[in-house]
Amino acid sequence: MFLVVLVVCASLVDMWLAHTGNRRLPKGVLRYLLVFSAYTNLGKILQVNPSSAPGTISCLHAMRVLSMTWVIYCHEITVPLVYMVNITSYFTSLKGFVAQVILNGYPSVDTFFFLSGLLVSYSVLRAAKRTGGRFNVPLYFVHRFIRLVPPIGIVVGLLATVLRFFVSGPAASAWDYWYENCKRHWWKDILLVSNFMLETGDCIGQTWYLGVDMQLYLVAPIIILPLYRYKTSGEAWLFLVTVFSAIIPAAITYKFDMAPTLLQGQGNTTQAFLKRYLMPWCRASPWLAGVWLGYLLYRQGNVRYKMSKVSDFFYVWL
């Protein structure tokens, strides 16, 4: 009810300000309330042709939509498996060519790591340039904390208390499992360390990704800032880190004799999931690929490059 009242009040104030044309009040204390306005936020969400603000990489919106659609589709198909009666026909349906989109859905997460690395690299380098090389490390971490922890805390709080009273149907008993787990393991999600302890139980399963992303975010300054201060040695340092990001998961795969994929029947999938899929040092490669691209975009600035006819041909046809 608090959230509902907050959104309603923010929307009413927002509409009143828009009707009166007042531009002074939104810049004061009211700006902390207006971020919850459905009036403005729904307009942004439903806008199909958003204008690009300076510094916005608008082409990334398409990658986000395609990747999120891929993730949702894979989970929508696979998660209900435990409640199905006709399990044999389900596995039969996975033999088709189109089913490869589901069975090989794991790389869809890598696109989000790539986007994360790109954006943090691009934003950190631009911030360093804007401030003359000075970088506010405490603000860098506090900003991330404020963005992630409050919404996670709200969801964990609901799961650990009243949400089980609002569900019914054949899968309703599953909520008792989440209720008990969230009472015991809520702190893993709040601290964003659930990916290290998923074997002992978790509350919100999806926070493993936020944990990995946060851990990469914590080390980002020592990887990215040298690119601004010391161009040649910074690039060499980033290249070295990138090489190790490929060597480490390969070494872990070899040591524990894991299969190269997480497909069912390909070796010990549980061990591969816990030791490789959830670990930040094994998911750093796509993130670092994003860091490289963010660095290149920063170096390019507003300069537009004219592709040759040969490169243009391969770009169109490949």
PDB file of C-alpha atoms in Angstrom:
ATOM      1  CA  MET A   1       0.000   0.000   0.000  1.00  0.00           C
ATOM      2  CA  PHE A   2       2.896   2.324   0.747  1.00  0.00           C
ATOM      3  CA  LEU A   3       4.262   1.792  -2.772  1.00  0.00           C
ATOM      4  CA  VAL A   4       0.825   2.308  -4.337  1.00  0.00           C
ATOM      5  CA  VAL A   5       0.252   5.538  -2.397  1.00  0.00           C
ATOM      6  CA  LEU A   6       3.767   6.730  -3.265  1.00  0.00           C
ATOM      7  CA  VAL A   7       3.236   6.182  -7.008  1.00  0.00           C
ATOM      8  CA  VAL A   8      -0.234   7.792  -6.936  1.00  0.00           C
ATOM      9  CA  CYS A   9       0.980  10.867  -5.034  1.00  0.00           C
ATOM     10  CA  ALA A  10       4.014  11.263  -7.286  1.00  0.00           C
ATOM     11  CA  SER A  11       1.836  10.972 -10.394  1.00  0.00           C
ATOM     12  CA  LEU A  12      -0.676  13.534  -9.174  1.00  0.00           C
ATOM     13  CA  VAL A  13       2.067  16.024  -8.291  1.00  0.00           C
ATOM     14  CA  ASP A  14       3.743  15.381 -11.649  1.00  0.00           C
ATOM     15  CA  MET A  15       0.517  16.012 -13.572  1.00  0.00           C
ATOM     16  CA  TRP A  16      -0.154  19.196 -11.568  1.00  0.00           C
ATOM     17  CA  LEU A  17       3.331  20.506 -12.352  1.00  0.00           C
ATOM     18  CA  ALA A  18       2.891  19.654 -16.038  1.00  0.00           C
ATOM     19  CA  HIS A  19      -0.508  21.422 -16.096  1.00  0.00           C
ATOM     20  CA  THR A  20       0.778  24.563 -14.364  1.00  0.00           C
ATOM     21  CA  GLY A  21       4.053  24.609 -16.308  1.00  0.00           C
ATOM     22  CA  ASN A  22       6.061  25.057 -13.118  1.00  0.00           C
ATOM     23  CA  ARG A  23       9.746  24.327 -13.764  1.00  0.00           C
ATOM     24  CA  ARG A  24      11.207  25.488 -10.461  1.00  0.00           C
ATOM     25  CA  LEU A  25       9.622  23.048  -8.010  1.00  0.00           C
ATOM     26  CA  PRO A  26      10.764  19.869  -9.847  1.00  0.00           C
ATOM     27  CA  LYS A  27      14.362  20.972  -9.318  1.00  0.00           C
ATOM     28  CA  GLY A  28      13.963  21.138  -5.548  1.00  0.00           C
ATOM     29  CA  VAL A  29      13.083  18.507  -2.973  1.00  0.00           C
ATOM     30  CA  LEU A  30      10.178  17.299  -5.130  1.00  0.00           C
ATOM     31  CA  ARG A  31      12.594  15.673  -7.585  1.00  0.00           C
ATOM     32  CA  TYR A  32      13.037  12.796  -5.108  1.00  0.00           C
ATOM     33  CA  LEU A  33       9.287  12.169  -5.218  1.00  0.00           C
ATOM     34  CA  LEU A  34       8.809  12.616  -8.955  1.00  0.00           C
ATOM     35  CA  VAL A  35      11.056   9.656  -9.827  1.00  0.00           C
ATOM     36  CA  PHE A  36       8.130   7.438  -8.741  1.00  0.00           C
ATOM     37  CA  SER A  37       5.646   9.139 -11.081  1.00  0.00           C
ATOM     38  CA  ALA A  38       3.795   6.714 -13.341  1.00  0.00           C
ATOM     39  CA  TYR A  39       2.744   9.683 -15.476  1.00  0.00           C
ATOM     40  CA  THR A  40       6.295  10.349 -16.686  1.00  0.00           C
ATOM     41  CA  ASN A  41       7.750   6.855 -16.428  1.00  0.00           C
ATOM     42  CA  LEU A  42       4.999   5.154 -18.434  1.00  0.00           C
ATOM     43  CA  GLY A  43       5.448   7.751 -21.137  1.00  0.00           C
ATOM     44  CA  LYS A  44       9.143   6.892 -21.359  1.00  0.00           C
ATOM     45  CA  ILE A  45       8.550   3.141 -21.259  1.00  0.00           C
ATOM     46  CA  LEU A  46       5.896   3.212 -24.003  1.00  0.00           C
ATOM     47  CA  GLN A  47       7.773   5.608 -26.265  1.00  0.00           C
ATOM     48  CA  VAL A  48       8.687   3.657 -29.406  1.00  0.00           C
ATOM     49  CA  ASN A  49      11.079   6.162 -30.950  1.00  0.00           C
ATOM     50  CA  PRO A  50      13.008   7.776 -28.101  1.00  0.00           C
ATOM     51  CA  SER A  51      15.237  10.677 -29.003  1.00  0.00           C
ATOM     52  CA  SER A  52      18.890  10.034 -28.270  1.00  0.00           C
ATOM     53  CA  ALA A  53      20.368  12.161 -25.528  1.00  0.00           C
ATOM     54  CA  PRO A  54      24.030  13.210 -25.827  1.00  0.00           C
ATOM     55  CA  GLY A  55      26.257  10.284 -24.910  1.00  0.00           C
ATOM     56  CA  THR A  56      23.472   7.722 -25.322  1.00  0.00           C
ATOM     57  CA  ILE A  57      24.313   4.619 -27.352  1.00  0.00           C
ATOM     58  CA  SER A  58      20.827   4.075 -28.740  1.00  0.00           C
ATOM     59  CA  CYS A  59      21.628   0.899 -30.701  1.00  0.00           C
ATOM     60  CA  LEU A  60      22.042  -0.953 -27.397  1.00  0.00           C
ATOM     61  CA  HIS A  61      18.277  -0.806 -26.835  1.00  0.00           C
ATOM     62  CA  ALA A  62      17.796  -3.450 -29.527  1.00  0.00           C
ATOM     63  CA  MET A  63      20.359  -5.750 -27.914  1.00  0.00           C
ATOM     64  CA  ARG A  64      18.597  -5.375 -24.563  1.00  0.00           C
ATOM     65  CA  VAL A  65      15.188  -6.225 -26.033  1.00  0.00           C
ATOM     66  CA  LEU A  66      16.439  -9.241 -28.013  1.00  0.00           C
ATOM     67  CA  SER A  67      18.463 -10.581 -25.079  1.00  0.00           C
ATOM     68  CA  MET A  68      15.656 -10.130 -22.553  1.00  0.00           C
ATOM     69  CA  THR A  69      13.189 -11.802 -24.919  1.00  0.00           C
ATOM     70  CA  TRP A  70      15.602 -14.706 -25.270  1.00  0.00           C
ATOM     71  CA  VAL A  71      16.016 -15.048 -21.491  1.00  0.00           C
ATOM     72  CA  ILE A  72      12.267 -14.874 -20.796  1.00  0.00           C
ATOM     73  CA  TYR A  73      11.483 -17.357 -23.573  1.00  0.00           C
ATOM     74  CA  CYS A  74      14.006 -19.915 -22.285  1.00  0.00           C
ATOM     75  CA  HIS A  75      12.732 -19.703 -18.706  1.00  0.00           C
ATOM     76  CA  GLU A  76       9.104 -19.751 -19.790  1.00  0.00           C
ATOM     77  CA  ILE A  77       9.747 -23.013 -21.664  1.00  0.00           C
ATOM     78  CA  THR A  78      12.010 -24.808 -19.171  1.00  0.00           C
ATOM     79  CA  VAL A  79      10.879 -23.754 -15.677  1.00  0.00           C
ATOM     80  CA  PRO A  80       7.343 -25.290 -15.864  1.00  0.00           C
ATOM     81  CA  LEU A  81       8.936 -28.665 -16.636  1.00  0.00           C
ATOM     82  CA  VAL A  82       8.681 -29.801 -13.001  1.00  0.00           C
ATOM     83  CA  TYR A  83       4.887 -29.366 -13.089  1.00  0.00           C
ATOM     84  CA  MET A  84       4.253 -31.158 -16.387  1.00  0.00           C
ATOM     85  CA  VAL A  85       2.559 -34.524 -16.753  1.00  0.00           C
ATOM     86  CA  ASN A  86       3.569 -35.134 -20.385  1.00  0.00           C
ATOM     87  CA  ILE A  87       7.321 -34.872 -19.774  1.00  0.00           C
ATOM     88  CA  THR A  88       8.224 -37.332 -22.549  1.00  0.00           C
ATOM     89  CA  SER A  89       6.519 -35.242 -25.210  1.00  0.00           C
ATOM     90  CA  TYR A  90       8.320 -32.194 -23.851  1.00  0.00           C
ATOM     91  CA  PHE A  91      11.718 -33.748 -24.501  1.00  0.00           C
ATOM     92  CA  THR A  92      10.562 -34.924 -27.912  1.00  0.00           C
ATOM     93  CA  SER A  93       9.703 -31.351 -28.818  1.00  0.00           C
ATOM     94  CA  LEU A  94      13.299 -30.301 -28.074  1.00  0.00           C
ATOM     95  CA  LYS A  95      14.677 -32.364 -30.954  1.00  0.00           C
ATOM     96  CA  GLY A  96      13.764 -29.786 -33.567  1.00  0.00           C
ATOM     97  CA  PHE A  97      16.105 -27.157 -34.987  1.00  0.00           C
ATOM     98  CA  VAL A  98      14.211 -24.245 -33.415  1.00  0.00           C
ATOM     99  CA  ALA A  99      14.701 -25.850 -29.986  1.00  0.00           C
ATOM    100  CA  GLN A 100      18.399 -24.941 -30.237  1.00  0.00           C
ATOM    101  CA  VAL A 101      17.332 -21.432 -29.244  1.00  0.00           C
ATOM    102  CA  ILE A 102      16.249 -22.928 -25.899  1.00  0.00           C
ATOM    103  CA  LEU A 103      18.992 -25.491 -25.362  1.00  0.00           C
ATOM    104  CA  ASN A 104      21.718 -22.978 -26.189  1.00  0.00           C
ATOM    105  CA  GLY A 105      20.169 -20.097 -24.305  1.00  0.00           C
ATOM    106  CA  TYR A 106      23.060 -19.668 -21.882  1.00  0.00           C
ATOM    107  CA  PRO A 107      24.952 -17.135 -24.069  1.00  0.00           C
ATOM    108  CA  SER A 108      21.972 -14.788 -23.724  1.00  0.00           C
ATOM    109  CA  VAL A 109      23.307 -13.849 -20.284  1.00  0.00           C
ATOM    110  CA  ASP A 110      26.704 -13.011 -21.784  1.00  0.00           C
ATOM    111  CA  THR A 111      25.117 -10.207 -23.791  1.00  0.00           C
ATOM    112  CA  PHE A 112      24.125  -8.528 -20.531  1.00  0.00           C
ATOM    113  CA  PHE A 113      27.661  -8.867 -19.168  1.00  0.00           C
ATOM    114  CA  PHE A 114      28.882  -7.356 -22.446  1.00  0.00           C
ATOM    115  CA  LEU A 115      26.476  -4.416 -22.091  1.00  0.00           C
ATOM    116  CA  SER A 116      27.483  -3.927 -18.460  1.00  0.00           C
ATOM    117  CA  GLY A 117      31.187  -3.809 -19.295  1.00  0.00           C
ATOM    118  CA  LEU A 118      30.587  -1.442 -22.202  1.00  0.00           C
ATOM    119  CA  LEU A 119      28.514   1.034 -20.207  1.00  0.00           C
ATOM    120  CA  VAL A 120      30.713   1.070 -17.108  1.00  0.00           C
ATOM    121  CA  SER A 121      33.830   1.549 -19.237  1.00  0.00           C
ATOM    122  CA  TYR A 122      32.292   4.307 -21.316  1.00  0.00           C
ATOM    123  CA  SER A 123      30.804   6.136 -18.327  1.00  0.00           C
ATOM    124  CA  VAL A 124      33.911   5.884 -16.118  1.00  0.00           C
ATOM    125  CA  LEU A 125      36.220   7.181 -18.852  1.00  0.00           C
ATOM    126  CA  ARG A 126      33.862  10.057 -19.682  1.00  0.00           C
ATOM    127  CA  ALA A 127      33.549  10.929 -15.981  1.00  0.00           C
ATOM    128  CA  ALA A 128      37.338  10.918 -15.604  1.00  0.00           C
ATOM    129  CA  LYS A 129      37.691  13.201 -18.622  1.00  0.00           C
ATOM    130  CA  ARG A 130      34.976  15.549 -17.363  1.00  0.00           C
ATOM    131  CA  THR A 131      36.681  15.950 -13.965  1.00  0.00           C
ATOM    132  CA  GLY A 132      40.215  16.222 -15.288  1.00  0.00           C
ATOM    133  CA  GLY A 133      41.274  12.746 -14.179  1.00  0.00           C
ATOM    134  CA  ARG A 134      39.746  12.893 -10.699  1.00  0.00           C
ATOM    135  CA  PHE A 135      37.438   9.980  -9.983  1.00  0.00           C
ATOM    136  CA  ASN A 136      35.114   9.850  -6.959  1.00  0.00           C
ATOM    137  CA  VAL A 137      35.416   6.196  -5.907  1.00  0.00           C
ATOM    138  CA  PRO A 138      33.045   6.375  -2.876  1.00  0.00           C
ATOM    139  CA  LEU A 139      30.302   7.971  -4.997  1.00  0.00           C
ATOM    140  CA  TYR A 140      30.909   5.328  -7.672  1.00  0.00           C
ATOM    141  CA  PHE A 141      30.087   2.550  -5.192  1.00  0.00           C
ATOM    142  CA  VAL A 142      27.310   4.383  -3.323  1.00  0.00           C
ATOM    143  CA  HIS A 143      25.488   5.090  -6.593  1.00  0.00           C
ATOM    144  CA  ARG A 144      25.477   1.383  -7.437  1.00  0.00           C
ATOM    145  CA  PHE A 145      24.349   0.433  -3.929  1.00  0.00           C
ATOM    146  CA  ILE A 146      21.404   2.844  -4.038  1.00  0.00           C
ATOM    147  CA  ARG A 147      20.321   1.552  -7.451  1.00  0.00           C
ATOM    148  CA  LEU A 148      20.368  -2.154  -6.587  1.00  0.00           C
ATOM    149  CA  VAL A 149      19.860  -2.832  -2.897  1.00  0.00           C
ATOM    150  CA  PRO A 150      16.516  -1.054  -2.177  1.00  0.00           C
ATOM    151  CA  PRO A 151      14.498  -2.859  -4.906  1.00  0.00           C
ATOM    152  CA  ILE A 152      16.113  -6.183  -3.992  1.00  0.00           C
ATOM    153  CA  GLY A 153      15.302  -5.544  -0.329  1.00  0.00           C
ATOM    154  CA  ILE A 154      11.636  -4.860  -1.150  1.00  0.00           C
ATOM    155  CA  VAL A 155      11.282  -8.112  -3.121  1.00  0.00           C
ATOM    156  CA  VAL A 156      13.102 -10.162  -0.492  1.00  0.00           C
ATOM    157  CA  GLY A 157      10.934  -8.623   2.215  1.00  0.00           C
ATOM    158  CA  LEU A 158       7.743  -9.530   0.364  1.00  0.00           C
ATOM    159  CA  LEU A 159       8.914 -13.094  -0.312  1.00  0.00           C
ATOM    160  CA  ALA A 160       9.929 -13.600   3.310  1.00  0.00           C
ATOM    161  CA  THR A 161       6.624 -12.342   4.732  1.00  0.00           C
ATOM    162  CA  VAL A 162       3.242 -11.917   3.051  1.00  0.00           C
ATOM    163  CA  LEU A 163       3.582 -12.857  -0.618  1.00  0.00           C
ATOM    164  CA  ARG A 164       2.691 -16.515  -0.013  1.00  0.00           C
ATOM    165  CA  PHE A 165      -0.832 -15.437   1.007  1.00  0.00           C
ATOM    166  CA  PHE A 166      -1.526 -14.013  -2.469  1.00  0.00           C
ATOM    167  CA  VAL A 167      -0.976 -17.148  -4.576  1.00  0.00           C
ATOM    168  CA  SER A 168      -3.151 -20.160  -5.338  1.00  0.00           C
ATOM    169  CA  GLY A 169      -3.305 -23.041  -7.791  1.00  0.00           C
ATOM    170  CA  PRO A 170      -1.324 -26.252  -8.375  1.00  0.00           C
ATOM    171  CA  ALA A 171       2.093 -24.544  -7.979  1.00  0.00           C
ATOM    172  CA  ALA A 172       1.160 -22.584  -4.847  1.00  0.00           C
ATOM    173  CA  SER A 173       3.099 -24.964  -2.581  1.00  0.00           C
ATOM    174  CA  ALA A 174       6.327 -23.768  -4.206  1.00  0.00           C
ATOM    175  CA  TRP A 175       5.885 -20.446  -2.420  1.00  0.00           C
ATOM    176  CA  ASP A 176       6.292 -22.158   0.941  1.00  0.00           C
ATOM    177  CA  TYR A 177       9.756 -23.180  -0.250  1.00  0.00           C
ATOM    178  CA  TRP A 178      10.659 -19.609  -1.197  1.00  0.00           C
ATOM    179  CA  TYR A 179       9.200 -18.318   2.053  1.00  0.00           C
ATOM    180  CA  GLU A 180      11.419 -20.555   4.177  1.00  0.00           C
ATOM    181  CA  ASN A 181      14.470 -19.929   2.008  1.00  0.00           C
ATOM    182  CA  CYS A 182      14.047 -16.168   2.061  1.00  0.00           C
ATOM    183  CA  LYS A 183      13.751 -16.145   5.850  1.00  0.00           C
ATOM    184  CA  ARG A 184      17.151 -17.858   6.076  1.00  0.00           C
ATOM    185  CA  HIS A 185      19.070 -16.560   3.071  1.00  0.00           C
ATOM    186  CA  TRP A 186      17.773 -13.019   2.500  1.00  0.00           C
ATOM    187  CA  TRP A 187      21.144 -11.511   3.433  1.00  0.00           C
ATOM    188  CA  LYS A 188      22.884 -13.211   0.486  1.00  0.00           C
ATOM    189  CA  ASP A 189      20.756 -11.242  -1.945  1.00  0.00           C
ATOM    190  CA  ILE A 190      21.115  -7.975  -0.044  1.00  0.00           C
ATOM    191  CA  LEU A 191      24.921  -8.308   0.027  1.00  0.00           C
ATOM    192  CA  LEU A 192      24.980  -9.593  -3.586  1.00  0.00           C
ATOM    193  CA  VAL A 193      27.030 -12.693  -2.755  1.00  0.00           C
ATOM    194  CA  SER A 194      24.451 -15.398  -3.499  1.00  0.00           C
ATOM    195  CA  ASN A 195      26.436 -16.694  -6.488  1.00  0.00           C
ATOM    196  CA  PHE A 196      29.173 -17.866  -4.088  1.00  0.00           C
ATOM    197  CA  MET A 197      26.742 -19.743  -1.815  1.00  0.00           C
ATOM    198  CA  LEU A 198      23.938 -20.893  -4.079  1.00  0.00           C
ATOM    199  CA  GLU A 199      24.564 -24.518  -3.152  1.00  0.00           C
ATOM    200  CA  THR A 200      23.391 -23.930   0.433  1.00  0.00           C
ATOM    201  CA  GLY A 201      20.160 -22.194  -0.597  1.00  0.00           C
ATOM    202  CA  ASP A 202      18.980 -18.872  -1.908  1.00  0.00           C
ATOM    203  CA  CYS A 203      16.011 -16.505  -1.904  1.00  0.00           C
ATOM    204  CA  ILE A 204      15.794 -14.769  -5.291  1.00  0.00           C
ATOM    205  CA  GLY A 205      17.572 -17.035  -7.746  1.00  0.00           C
ATOM    206  CA  GLN A 206      18.094 -14.275 -10.318  1.00  0.00           C
ATOM    207  CA  THR A 207      20.352 -12.286  -8.005  1.00  0.00           C
ATOM    208  CA  TRP A 208      23.268 -14.572  -8.876  1.00  0.00           C
ATOM    209  CA  TYR A 209      23.647 -12.414 -11.984  1.00  0.00           C
ATOM    210  CA  LEU A 210      23.506  -9.163 -10.013  1.00  0.00           C
ATOM    211  CA  GLY A 211      26.133 -10.627  -7.676  1.00  0.00           C
ATOM    212  CA  VAL A 212      28.527 -11.420 -10.534  1.00  0.00           C
ATOM    213  CA  ASP A 213      27.879  -8.066 -12.168  1.00  0.00           C
ATOM    214  CA  MET A 214      28.465  -6.234  -8.876  1.00  0.00           C
ATOM    215  CA  GLN A 215      31.722  -8.092  -8.251  1.00  0.00           C
ATOM    216  CA  LEU A 216      32.971  -7.129 -11.707  1.00  0.00           C
ATOM    217  CA  TYR A 217      31.788  -3.577 -11.056  1.00  0.00           C
ATOM    218  CA  LEU A 218      33.885  -3.426  -7.870  1.00  0.00           C
ATOM    219  CA  VAL A 219      37.124  -4.169  -9.716  1.00  0.00           C
ATOM    220  CA  ALA A 220      36.224  -2.064 -12.776  1.00  0.00           C
ATOM    221  CA  PRO A 221      38.117   1.118 -11.687  1.00  0.00           C
ATOM    222  CA  ILE A 222      41.476  -0.655 -11.397  1.00  0.00           C
ATOM    223  CA  ILE A 223      40.959  -2.106 -14.883  1.00  0.00           C
ATOM    224  CA  ILE A 224      39.479   0.923 -16.645  1.00  0.00           C
ATOM    225  CA  LEU A 225      41.121   4.007 -15.098  1.00  0.00           C
ATOM    226  CA  PRO A 226      44.647   3.087 -16.323  1.00  0.00           C
ATOM    227  CA  LEU A 227      43.236   3.449 -19.852  1.00  0.00           C
ATOM    228  CA  TYR A 228      42.671   7.133 -19.132  1.00  0.00           C
ATOM    229  CA  ARG A 229      45.866   7.879 -17.237  1.00  0.00           C
ATOM    230  CA  TYR A 230      48.371   5.716 -19.123  1.00  0.00           C
ATOM    231  CA  LYS A 231      47.115   4.850 -22.606  1.00  0.00           C
ATOM    232  CA  THR A 232      49.764   2.320 -23.750  1.00  0.00           C
ATOM    233  CA  SER A 233      50.337   0.569 -20.429  1.00  0.00           C
ATOM    234  CA  GLY A 234      46.580   0.711 -19.715  1.00  0.00           C
ATOM    235  CA  GLU A 235      45.830  -1.108 -22.957  1.00  0.00           C
ATOM    236  CA  ALA A 236      48.538  -3.678 -22.176  1.00  0.00           C
ATOM    237  CA  TRP A 237      47.024  -4.183 -18.705  1.00  0.00           C
ATOM    238  CA  LEU A 238      43.526  -4.638 -20.154  1.00  0.00           C
ATOM    239  CA  PHE A 239      44.894  -7.075 -22.740  1.00  0.00           C
ATOM    240  CA  LEU A 240      46.587  -9.122 -19.992  1.00  0.00           C
ATOM    241  CA  VAL A 241      43.393  -9.243 -17.907  1.00  0.00           C
ATOM    242  CA  THR A 242      41.436 -10.303 -21.004  1.00  0.00           C
ATOM    243  CA  VAL A 243      43.861 -13.165 -21.692  1.00  0.00           C
ATOM    244  CA  PHE A 244      43.538 -14.424 -18.131  1.00  0.00           C
ATOM    245  CA  SER A 245      39.741 -14.217 -18.393  1.00  0.00           C
ATOM    246  CA  ALA A 246      39.971 -16.934 -21.052  1.00  0.00           C
ATOM    247  CA  ILE A 247      42.684 -19.005 -19.360  1.00  0.00           C
ATOM    248  CA  ILE A 248      40.993 -19.260 -15.932  1.00  0.00           C
ATOM    249  CA  PRO A 249      37.681 -20.901 -17.003  1.00  0.00           C
ATOM    250  CA  ALA A 250      39.616 -23.165 -19.374  1.00  0.00           C
ATOM    251  CA  ALA A 251      41.885 -24.276 -16.517  1.00  0.00           C
ATOM    252  CA  ILE A 252      38.908 -24.889 -14.204  1.00  0.00           C
ATOM    253  CA  THR A 253      37.167 -26.898 -16.926  1.00  0.00           C
ATOM    254  CA  TYR A 254      40.295 -29.009 -17.425  1.00  0.00           C
ATOM    255  CA  LYS A 255      41.003 -29.517 -13.711  1.00  0.00           C
ATOM    256  CA  PHE A 256      37.500 -30.748 -12.845  1.00  0.00           C
ATOM    257  CA  ASP A 257      37.020 -32.583 -16.163  1.00  0.00           C
ATOM    258  CA  MET A 258      33.891 -30.606 -17.046  1.00  0.00           C
ATOM    259  CA  ALA A 259      32.003 -30.616 -20.319  1.00  0.00           C
ATOM    260  CA  PRO A 260      32.307 -27.408 -22.337  1.00  0.00           C
ATOM    261  CA  THR A 261      28.556 -26.758 -22.106  1.00  0.00           C
ATOM    262  CA  LEU A 262      25.808 -26.960 -19.510  1.00  0.00           C
ATOM    263  CA  LEU A 263      23.489 -29.043 -21.681  1.00  0.00           C
ATOM    264  CA  GLN A 264      21.856 -31.932 -19.839  1.00  0.00           C
ATOM    265  CA  GLY A 265      23.802 -35.159 -20.189  1.00  0.00           C
ATOM    266  CA  GLN A 266      27.081 -33.352 -20.888  1.00  0.00           C
ATOM    267  CA  GLY A 267      29.117 -34.318 -17.822  1.00  0.00           C
ATOM    268  CA  ASN A 268      28.561 -33.029 -14.294  1.00  0.00           C
ATOM    269  CA  THR A 269      26.315 -30.057 -15.005  1.00  0.00           C
ATOM    270  CA  THR A 270      25.812 -29.224 -11.318  1.00  0.00           C
ATOM    271  CA  GLN A 271      29.545 -28.860 -10.712  1.00  0.00           C
ATOM    272  CA  ALA A 272      29.972 -26.855 -13.911  1.00  0.00           C
ATOM    273  CA  PHE A 273      27.134 -24.568 -12.857  1.00  0.00           C
ATOM    274  CA  LEU A 274      28.528 -23.916  -9.371  1.00  0.00           C
ATOM    275  CA  LYS A 275      32.246 -23.687 -10.181  1.00  0.00           C
ATOM    276  CA  ARG A 276      32.140 -22.015 -13.600  1.00  0.00           C
ATOM    277  CA  TYR A 277      28.764 -20.543 -14.533  1.00  0.00           C
ATOM    278  CA  LEU A 278      28.290 -18.544 -11.309  1.00  0.00           C
ATOM    279  CA  MET A 279      31.845 -17.318 -10.767  1.00  0.00           C
ATOM    280  CA  PRO A 280      32.859 -13.767 -11.777  1.00  0.00           C
ATOM    281  CA  TRP A 281      36.341 -14.842 -12.904  1.00  0.00           C
ATOM    282  CA  CYS A 282      34.694 -17.268 -15.335  1.00  0.00           C
ATOM    283  CA  ARG A 283      32.156 -14.751 -16.685  1.00  0.00           C
ATOM    284  CA  ALA A 284      34.589 -11.872 -17.152  1.00  0.00           C
ATOM    285  CA  SER A 285      35.352 -12.452 -20.853  1.00  0.00           C
ATOM    286  CA  PRO A 286      32.125 -10.970 -22.318  1.00  0.00           C
ATOM    287  CA  TRP A 287      32.266  -8.205 -19.709  1.00  0.00           C
ATOM    288  CA  LEU A 288      35.817  -7.338 -20.779  1.00  0.00           C
ATOM    289  CA  ALA A 289      34.762  -7.420 -24.439  1.00  0.00           C
ATOM    290  CA  GLY A 290      32.283  -4.705 -23.482  1.00  0.00           C
ATOM    291  CA  VAL A 291      35.040  -2.779 -21.681  1.00  0.00           C
ATOM    292  CA  TRP A 292      37.127  -2.844 -24.873  1.00  0.00           C
ATOM    293  CA  LEU A 293      34.240  -1.540 -26.974  1.00  0.00           C
ATOM    294  CA  GLY A 294      33.399   1.143 -24.413  1.00  0.00           C
ATOM    295  CA  TYR A 295      37.014   2.264 -24.541  1.00  0.00           C
ATOM    296  CA  LEU A 296      36.960   2.396 -28.354  1.00  0.00           C
ATOM    297  CA  LEU A 297      33.721   4.418 -28.329  1.00  0.00           C
ATOM    298  CA  TYR A 298      35.262   6.802 -25.798  1.00  0.00           C
ATOM    299  CA  ARG A 299      38.346   7.225 -27.985  1.00  0.00           C
ATOM    300  CA  GLN A 300      36.178   7.803 -31.048  1.00  0.00           C
ATOM    301  CA  GLY A 301      34.107  10.545 -29.412  1.00  0.00           C
ATOM    302  CA  ASN A 302      31.922  12.379 -31.907  1.00  0.00           C
ATOM    303  CA  VAL A 303      34.110  11.511 -34.875  1.00  0.00           C
ATOM    304  CA  ARG A 304      32.246   9.714 -37.673  1.00  0.00           C
ATOM    305  CA  TYR A 305      34.173   7.169 -39.677  1.00  0.00           C
ATOM    306  CA  LYS A 306      33.533   6.472 -43.328  1.00  0.00           C
ATOM    307  CA  MET A 307      33.765   2.750 -44.020  1.00  0.00           C
ATOM    308  CA  SER A 308      35.440   1.601 -47.212  1.00  0.00           C
ATOM    309  CA  LYS A 309      33.402  -0.160 -49.869  1.00  0.00           C
ATOM    310  CA  VAL A 310      35.007  -3.482 -48.931  1.00  0.00           C
ATOM    311  CA  SER A 311      34.207  -3.206 -45.217  1.00  0.00           C
ATOM    312  CA  ASP A 312      30.738  -1.872 -46.050  1.00  0.00           C
ATOM    313  CA  PHE A 313      30.102  -4.924 -48.245  1.00  0.00           C
ATOM    314  CA  PHE A 314      31.074  -7.374 -45.489  1.00  0.00           C
ATOM    315  CA  TYR A 315      29.090  -5.382 -42.910  1.00  0.00           C
ATOM    316  CA  VAL A 316      25.907  -5.653 -45.004  1.00  0.00           C
ATOM    317  CA  TRP A 317      26.257  -9.293 -46.008  1.00  0.00           C
ATOM    318  CA  LEU A 318      27.664 -10.755 -42.797  1.00  0.00           C
TER     319      LEU A 318
END
